[in-house]
PDB file of C-alpha atoms in Angstrom:
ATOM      1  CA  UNK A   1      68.482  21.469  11.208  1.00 52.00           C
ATOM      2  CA  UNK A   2      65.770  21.228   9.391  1.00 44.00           C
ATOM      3  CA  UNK A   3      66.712  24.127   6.600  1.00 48.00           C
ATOM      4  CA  UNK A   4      69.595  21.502   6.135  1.00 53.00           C
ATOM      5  CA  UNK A   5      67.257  18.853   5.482  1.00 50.00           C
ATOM      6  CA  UNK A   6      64.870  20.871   3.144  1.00 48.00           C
ATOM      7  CA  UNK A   7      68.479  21.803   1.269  1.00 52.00           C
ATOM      8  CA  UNK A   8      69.549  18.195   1.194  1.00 60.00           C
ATOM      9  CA  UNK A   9      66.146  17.366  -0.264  1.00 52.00           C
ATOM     10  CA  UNK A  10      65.878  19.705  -2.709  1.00 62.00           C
ATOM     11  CA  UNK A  11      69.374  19.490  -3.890  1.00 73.00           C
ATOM     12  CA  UNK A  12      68.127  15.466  -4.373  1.00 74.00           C
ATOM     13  CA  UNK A  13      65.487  16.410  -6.048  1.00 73.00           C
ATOM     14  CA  UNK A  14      67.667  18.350  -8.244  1.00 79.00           C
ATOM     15  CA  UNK A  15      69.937  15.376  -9.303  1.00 82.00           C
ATOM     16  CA  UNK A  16      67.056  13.359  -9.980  1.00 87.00           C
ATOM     17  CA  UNK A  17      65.457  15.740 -12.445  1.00 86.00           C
ATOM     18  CA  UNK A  18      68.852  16.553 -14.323  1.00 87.00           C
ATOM     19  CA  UNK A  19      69.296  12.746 -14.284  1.00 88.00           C
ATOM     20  CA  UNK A  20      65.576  12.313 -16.015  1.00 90.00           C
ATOM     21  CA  UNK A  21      66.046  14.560 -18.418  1.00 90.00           C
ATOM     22  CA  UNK A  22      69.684  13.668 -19.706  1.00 91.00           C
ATOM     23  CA  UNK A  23      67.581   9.927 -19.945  1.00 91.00           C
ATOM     24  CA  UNK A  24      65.453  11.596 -21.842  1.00 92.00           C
ATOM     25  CA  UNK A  25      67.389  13.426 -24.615  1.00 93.00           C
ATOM     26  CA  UNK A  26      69.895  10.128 -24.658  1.00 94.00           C
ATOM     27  CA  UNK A  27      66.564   7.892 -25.555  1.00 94.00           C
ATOM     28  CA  UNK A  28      65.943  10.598 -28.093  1.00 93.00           C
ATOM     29  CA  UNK A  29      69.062  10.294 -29.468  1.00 94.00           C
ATOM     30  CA  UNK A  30      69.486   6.539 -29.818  1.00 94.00           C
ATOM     31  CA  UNK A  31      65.510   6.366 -31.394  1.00 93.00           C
ATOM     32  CA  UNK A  32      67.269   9.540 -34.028  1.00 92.00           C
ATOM     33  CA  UNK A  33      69.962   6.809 -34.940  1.00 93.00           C
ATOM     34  CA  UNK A  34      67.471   4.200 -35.331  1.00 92.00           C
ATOM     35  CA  UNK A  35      65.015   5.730 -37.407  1.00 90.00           C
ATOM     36  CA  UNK A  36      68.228   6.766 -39.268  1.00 88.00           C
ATOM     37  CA  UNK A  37      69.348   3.446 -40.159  1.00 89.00           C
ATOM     38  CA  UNK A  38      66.470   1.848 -40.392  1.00 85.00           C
ATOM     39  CA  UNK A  39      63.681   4.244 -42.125  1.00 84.00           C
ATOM     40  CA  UNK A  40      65.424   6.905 -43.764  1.00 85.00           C
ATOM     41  CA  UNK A  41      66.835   4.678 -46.103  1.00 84.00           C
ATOM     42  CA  UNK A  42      64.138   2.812 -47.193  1.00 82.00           C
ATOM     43  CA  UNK A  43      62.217   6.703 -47.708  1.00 83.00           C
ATOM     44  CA  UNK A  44      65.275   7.697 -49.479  1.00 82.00           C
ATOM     45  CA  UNK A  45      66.137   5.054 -52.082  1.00 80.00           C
ATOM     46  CA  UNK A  46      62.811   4.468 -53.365  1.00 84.00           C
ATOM     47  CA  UNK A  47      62.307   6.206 -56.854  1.00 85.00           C
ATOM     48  CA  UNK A  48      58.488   6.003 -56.238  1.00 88.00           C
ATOM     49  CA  UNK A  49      57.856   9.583 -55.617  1.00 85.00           C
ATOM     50  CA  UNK A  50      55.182  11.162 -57.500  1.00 87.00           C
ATOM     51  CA  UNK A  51      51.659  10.585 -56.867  1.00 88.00           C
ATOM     52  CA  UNK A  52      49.755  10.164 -60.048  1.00 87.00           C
ATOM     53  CA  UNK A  53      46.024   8.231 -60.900  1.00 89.00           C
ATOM     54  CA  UNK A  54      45.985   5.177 -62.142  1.00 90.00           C
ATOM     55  CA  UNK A  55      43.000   3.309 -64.104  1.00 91.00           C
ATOM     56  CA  UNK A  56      42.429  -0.628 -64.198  1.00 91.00           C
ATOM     57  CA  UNK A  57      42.902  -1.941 -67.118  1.00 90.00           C
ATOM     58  CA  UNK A  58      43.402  -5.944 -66.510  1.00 88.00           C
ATOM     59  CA  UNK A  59      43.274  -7.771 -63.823  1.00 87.00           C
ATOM     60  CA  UNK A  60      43.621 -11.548 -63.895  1.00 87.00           C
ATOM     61  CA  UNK A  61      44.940 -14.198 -61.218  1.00 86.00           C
ATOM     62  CA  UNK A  62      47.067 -16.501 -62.920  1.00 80.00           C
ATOM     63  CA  UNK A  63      48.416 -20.101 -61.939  1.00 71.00           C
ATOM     64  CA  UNK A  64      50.155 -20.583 -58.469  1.00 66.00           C
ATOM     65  CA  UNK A  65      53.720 -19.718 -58.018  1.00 63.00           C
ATOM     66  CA  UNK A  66      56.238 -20.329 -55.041  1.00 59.00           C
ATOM     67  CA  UNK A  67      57.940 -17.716 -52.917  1.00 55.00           C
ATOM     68  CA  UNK A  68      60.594 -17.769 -50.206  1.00 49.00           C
ATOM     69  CA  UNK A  69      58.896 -16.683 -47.074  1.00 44.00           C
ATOM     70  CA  UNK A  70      62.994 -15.247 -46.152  1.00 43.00           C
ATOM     71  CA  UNK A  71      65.192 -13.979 -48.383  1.00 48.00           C
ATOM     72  CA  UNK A  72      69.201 -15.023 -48.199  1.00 44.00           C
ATOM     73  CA  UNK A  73      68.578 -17.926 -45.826  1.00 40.00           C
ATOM     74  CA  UNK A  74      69.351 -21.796 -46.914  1.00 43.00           C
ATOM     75  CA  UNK A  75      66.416 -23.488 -45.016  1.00 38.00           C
ATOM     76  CA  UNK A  76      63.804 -20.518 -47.170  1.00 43.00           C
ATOM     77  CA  UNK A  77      60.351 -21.720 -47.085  1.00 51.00           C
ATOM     78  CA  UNK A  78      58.196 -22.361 -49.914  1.00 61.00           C
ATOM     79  CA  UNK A  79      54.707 -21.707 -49.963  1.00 66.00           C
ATOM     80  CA  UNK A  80      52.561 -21.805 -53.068  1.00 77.00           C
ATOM     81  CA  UNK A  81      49.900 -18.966 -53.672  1.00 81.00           C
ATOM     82  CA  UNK A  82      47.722 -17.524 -56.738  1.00 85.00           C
ATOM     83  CA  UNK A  83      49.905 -14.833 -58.593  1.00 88.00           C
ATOM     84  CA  UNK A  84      47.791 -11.541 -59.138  1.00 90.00           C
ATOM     85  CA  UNK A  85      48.993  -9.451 -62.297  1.00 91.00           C
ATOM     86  CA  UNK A  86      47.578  -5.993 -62.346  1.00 91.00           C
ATOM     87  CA  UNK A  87      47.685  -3.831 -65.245  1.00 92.00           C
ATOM     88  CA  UNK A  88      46.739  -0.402 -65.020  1.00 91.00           C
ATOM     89  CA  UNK A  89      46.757   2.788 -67.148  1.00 89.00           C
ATOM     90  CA  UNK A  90      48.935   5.842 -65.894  1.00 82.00           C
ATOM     91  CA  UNK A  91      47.830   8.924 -66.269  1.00 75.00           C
ATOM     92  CA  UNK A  92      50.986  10.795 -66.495  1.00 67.00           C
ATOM     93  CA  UNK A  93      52.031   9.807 -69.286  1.00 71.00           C
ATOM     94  CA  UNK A  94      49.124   7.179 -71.127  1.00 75.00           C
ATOM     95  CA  UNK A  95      51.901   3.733 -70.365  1.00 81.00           C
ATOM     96  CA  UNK A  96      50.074   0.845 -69.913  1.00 89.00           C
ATOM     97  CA  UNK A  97      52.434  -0.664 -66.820  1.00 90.00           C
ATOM     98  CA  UNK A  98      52.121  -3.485 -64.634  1.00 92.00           C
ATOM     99  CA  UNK A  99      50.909  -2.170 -60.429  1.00 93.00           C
ATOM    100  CA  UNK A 100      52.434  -3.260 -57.586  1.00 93.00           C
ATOM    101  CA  UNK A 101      51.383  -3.238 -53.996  1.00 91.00           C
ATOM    102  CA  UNK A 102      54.935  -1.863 -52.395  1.00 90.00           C
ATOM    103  CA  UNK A 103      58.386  -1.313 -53.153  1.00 88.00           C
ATOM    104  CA  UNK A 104      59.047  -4.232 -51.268  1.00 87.00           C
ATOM    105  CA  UNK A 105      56.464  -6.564 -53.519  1.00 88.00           C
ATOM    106  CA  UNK A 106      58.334  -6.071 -56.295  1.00 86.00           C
ATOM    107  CA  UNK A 107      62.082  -7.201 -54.719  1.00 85.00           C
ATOM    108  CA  UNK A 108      60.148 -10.745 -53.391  1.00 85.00           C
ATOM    109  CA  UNK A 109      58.252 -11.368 -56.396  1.00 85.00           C
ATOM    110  CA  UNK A 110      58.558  -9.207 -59.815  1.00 87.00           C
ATOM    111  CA  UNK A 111      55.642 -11.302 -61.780  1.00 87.00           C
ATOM    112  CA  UNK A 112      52.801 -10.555 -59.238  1.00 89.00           C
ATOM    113  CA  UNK A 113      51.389  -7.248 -58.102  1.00 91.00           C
ATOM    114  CA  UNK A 114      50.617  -8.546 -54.666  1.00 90.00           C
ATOM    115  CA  UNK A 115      52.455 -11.503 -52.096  1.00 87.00           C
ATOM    116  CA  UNK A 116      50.719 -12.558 -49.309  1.00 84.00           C
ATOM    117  CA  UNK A 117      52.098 -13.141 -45.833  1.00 77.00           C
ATOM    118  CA  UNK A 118      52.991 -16.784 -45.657  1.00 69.00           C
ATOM    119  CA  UNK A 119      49.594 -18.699 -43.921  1.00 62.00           C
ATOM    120  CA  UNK A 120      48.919 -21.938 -43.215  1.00 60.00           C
ATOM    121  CA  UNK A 121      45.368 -21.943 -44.563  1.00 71.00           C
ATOM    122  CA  UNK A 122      45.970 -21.863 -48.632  1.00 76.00           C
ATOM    123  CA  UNK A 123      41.739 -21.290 -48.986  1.00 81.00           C
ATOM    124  CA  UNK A 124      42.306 -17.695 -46.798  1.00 83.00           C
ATOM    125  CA  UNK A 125      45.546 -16.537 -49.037  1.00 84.00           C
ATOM    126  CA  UNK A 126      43.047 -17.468 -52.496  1.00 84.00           C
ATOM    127  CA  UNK A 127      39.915 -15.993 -51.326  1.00 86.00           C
ATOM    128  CA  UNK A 128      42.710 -12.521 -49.954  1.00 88.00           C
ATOM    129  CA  UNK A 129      43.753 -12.663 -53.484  1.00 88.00           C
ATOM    130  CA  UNK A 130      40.065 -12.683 -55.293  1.00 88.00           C
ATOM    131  CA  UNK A 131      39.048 -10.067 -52.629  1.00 89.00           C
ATOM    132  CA  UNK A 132      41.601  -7.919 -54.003  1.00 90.00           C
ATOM    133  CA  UNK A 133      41.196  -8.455 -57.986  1.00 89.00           C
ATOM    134  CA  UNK A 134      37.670  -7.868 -57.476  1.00 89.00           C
ATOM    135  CA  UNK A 135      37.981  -4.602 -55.646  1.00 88.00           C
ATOM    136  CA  UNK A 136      40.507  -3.470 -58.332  1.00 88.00           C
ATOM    137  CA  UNK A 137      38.115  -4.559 -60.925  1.00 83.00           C
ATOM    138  CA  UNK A 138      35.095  -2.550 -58.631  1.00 84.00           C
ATOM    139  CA  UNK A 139      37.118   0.542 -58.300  1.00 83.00           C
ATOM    140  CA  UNK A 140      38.704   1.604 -61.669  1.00 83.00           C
ATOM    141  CA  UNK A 141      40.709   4.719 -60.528  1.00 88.00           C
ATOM    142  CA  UNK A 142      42.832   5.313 -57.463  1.00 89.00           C
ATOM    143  CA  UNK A 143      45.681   7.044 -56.751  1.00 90.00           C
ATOM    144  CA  UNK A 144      49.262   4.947 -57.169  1.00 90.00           C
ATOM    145  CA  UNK A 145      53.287   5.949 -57.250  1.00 91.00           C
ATOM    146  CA  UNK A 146      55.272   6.522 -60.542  1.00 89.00           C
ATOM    147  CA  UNK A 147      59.155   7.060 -60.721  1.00 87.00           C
ATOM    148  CA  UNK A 148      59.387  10.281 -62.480  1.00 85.00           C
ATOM    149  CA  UNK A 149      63.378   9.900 -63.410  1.00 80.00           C
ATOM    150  CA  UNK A 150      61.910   6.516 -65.598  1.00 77.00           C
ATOM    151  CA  UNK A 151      64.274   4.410 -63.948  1.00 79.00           C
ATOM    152  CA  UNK A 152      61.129   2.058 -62.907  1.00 83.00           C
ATOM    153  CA  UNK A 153      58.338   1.755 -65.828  1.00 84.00           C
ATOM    154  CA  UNK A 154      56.326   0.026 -63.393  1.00 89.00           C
ATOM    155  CA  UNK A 155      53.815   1.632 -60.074  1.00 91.00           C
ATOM    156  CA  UNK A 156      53.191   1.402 -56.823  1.00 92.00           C
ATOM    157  CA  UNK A 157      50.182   1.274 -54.963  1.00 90.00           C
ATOM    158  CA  UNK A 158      51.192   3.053 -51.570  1.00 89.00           C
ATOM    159  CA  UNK A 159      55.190   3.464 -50.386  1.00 87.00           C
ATOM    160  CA  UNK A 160      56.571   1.602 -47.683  1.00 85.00           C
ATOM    161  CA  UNK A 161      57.604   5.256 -45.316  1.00 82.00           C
ATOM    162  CA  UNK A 162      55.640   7.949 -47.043  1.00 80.00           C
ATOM    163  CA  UNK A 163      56.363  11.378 -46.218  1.00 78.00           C
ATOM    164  CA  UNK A 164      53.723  11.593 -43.173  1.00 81.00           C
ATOM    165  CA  UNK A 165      54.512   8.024 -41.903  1.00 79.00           C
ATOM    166  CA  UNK A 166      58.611   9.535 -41.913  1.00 83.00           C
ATOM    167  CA  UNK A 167      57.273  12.820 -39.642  1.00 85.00           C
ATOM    168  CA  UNK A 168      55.120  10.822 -37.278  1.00 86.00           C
ATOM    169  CA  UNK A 169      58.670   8.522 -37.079  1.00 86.00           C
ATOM    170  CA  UNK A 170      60.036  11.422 -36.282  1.00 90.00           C
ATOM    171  CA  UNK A 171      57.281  13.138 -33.757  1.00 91.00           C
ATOM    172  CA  UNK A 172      58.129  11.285 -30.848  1.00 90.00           C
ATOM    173  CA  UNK A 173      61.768  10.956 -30.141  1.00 92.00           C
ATOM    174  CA  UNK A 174      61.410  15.039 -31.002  1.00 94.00           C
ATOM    175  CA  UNK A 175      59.517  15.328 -28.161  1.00 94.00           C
ATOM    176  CA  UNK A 176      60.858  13.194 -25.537  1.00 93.00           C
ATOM    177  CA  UNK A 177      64.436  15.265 -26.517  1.00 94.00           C
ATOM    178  CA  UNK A 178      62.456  18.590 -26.133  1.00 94.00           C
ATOM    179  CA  UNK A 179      60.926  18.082 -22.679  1.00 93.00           C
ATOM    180  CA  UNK A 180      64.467  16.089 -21.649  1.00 92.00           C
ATOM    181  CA  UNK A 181      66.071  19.834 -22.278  1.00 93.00           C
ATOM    182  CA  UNK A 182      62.823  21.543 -20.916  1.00 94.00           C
ATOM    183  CA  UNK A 183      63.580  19.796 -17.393  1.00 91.00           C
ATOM    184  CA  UNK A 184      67.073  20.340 -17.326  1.00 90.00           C
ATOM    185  CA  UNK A 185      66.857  24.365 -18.109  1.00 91.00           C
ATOM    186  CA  UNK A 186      64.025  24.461 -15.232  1.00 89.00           C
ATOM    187  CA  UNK A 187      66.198  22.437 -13.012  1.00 87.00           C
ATOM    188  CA  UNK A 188      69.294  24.970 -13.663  1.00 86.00           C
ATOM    189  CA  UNK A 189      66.974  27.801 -13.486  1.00 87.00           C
ATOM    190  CA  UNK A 190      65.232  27.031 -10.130  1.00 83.00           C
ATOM    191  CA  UNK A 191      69.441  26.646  -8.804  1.00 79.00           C
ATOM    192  CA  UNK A 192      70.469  29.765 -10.178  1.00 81.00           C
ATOM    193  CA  UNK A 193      67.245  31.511  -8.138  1.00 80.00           C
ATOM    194  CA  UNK A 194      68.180  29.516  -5.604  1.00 76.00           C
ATOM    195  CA  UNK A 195      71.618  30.692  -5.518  1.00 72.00           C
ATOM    196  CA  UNK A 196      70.392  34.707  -6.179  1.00 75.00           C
ATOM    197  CA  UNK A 197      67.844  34.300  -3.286  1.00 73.00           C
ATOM    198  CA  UNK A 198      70.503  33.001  -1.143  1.00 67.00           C
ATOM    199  CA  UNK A 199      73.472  35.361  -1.826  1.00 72.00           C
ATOM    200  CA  UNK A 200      70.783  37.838  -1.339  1.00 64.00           C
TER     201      UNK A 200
END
């Protein structure tokens, strides 16, 4: 009686395991299909590849200009804030090009290097912006993005998904689907001793 209960139990068990692990590699699988959609993309369509240096050689704030807090939406909100123009030397090949902050800076706003979020308080977004033209102006040299292909004359200060920000993406759904498979081949192991102990 109570071998059958220890069986029953362990056969329980068992399920429970195989069920926690086939959760497993199914989360895995749907978080693969999201990053896939969602990151990859953005990684793969952006000509900003090559890491280069870049050297200051303007930069000014000029008057205030408006930008759509959402894009493609009728009720977009305005919000005014100083427009930063960067101009910087590239090293790769002497151009004297105009720096943005992201890929996505330049799709919201093509005549400023940098767009704030939208804030209520307009004194935080001005004294953000000065902050940043004087630490460009402090720090002449730093490492920026260039399209090599030439499709983009223009730079980038750091992309969106780098290269390390798409494997740490990566990192975790790869694990979860590794020990999801790790505790189904124990579970089928520990039957198949099971079932070699008892035929024994």
């Amino acid at each position: 009686m109570l071998g059958k209960k220890l069986v029953t139990a362990q056969k329980r068990g068992e399920t429970r395991a195989i069920c926690l692990g086939l959760g497993m590699v199914a989360c895995s699988m749907m978080m693969y299909f999201f990053i896939g959609i969602t990151i990859v993309p953005f990684y793969t369509n952006s000509v900003w590849t090559t890491e280069t240096v870049c050297k200051v050689l303007k930069a000014n704030i000029k008057d205030k200009v408006s930008c759509s807090n959402t894009e493609g939406s009728e009720d977009e909100e305005i919000f005014p804030y100083p427009c930063l123009q960067v101009w910087v030397n590239l090293t790769a090949s002497g151009q004297e090009v105009m720096l943005y902050q992201t890929e996505d800076t330049l799709e919201r706003n093509p005549k400023c290097s940098y767009v704030p979020d939208k804030l209520e308080n307009s004194k935080e977004v001005k004294a953000r912006i000065e902050t940043i033209a004087s630490n460009f102006k402090k720090y002449h040299t730093f490492p920026c993005y260039y399209d090599p292909g030439g499709t983009q004359t223009n730079v980038i200060l750091s992309r969106l998904y780098p290269s390390k920000g798409l494997l740490f993406a990566f990192l975790w759904p790869t694990l979860m689907f590794t020990g999801g498979c790790l505790i189904i081949v124990l579970v089928k192991i520990s039957q198949y001793v099971s079932v070699l102990s008892a035929w024994q």
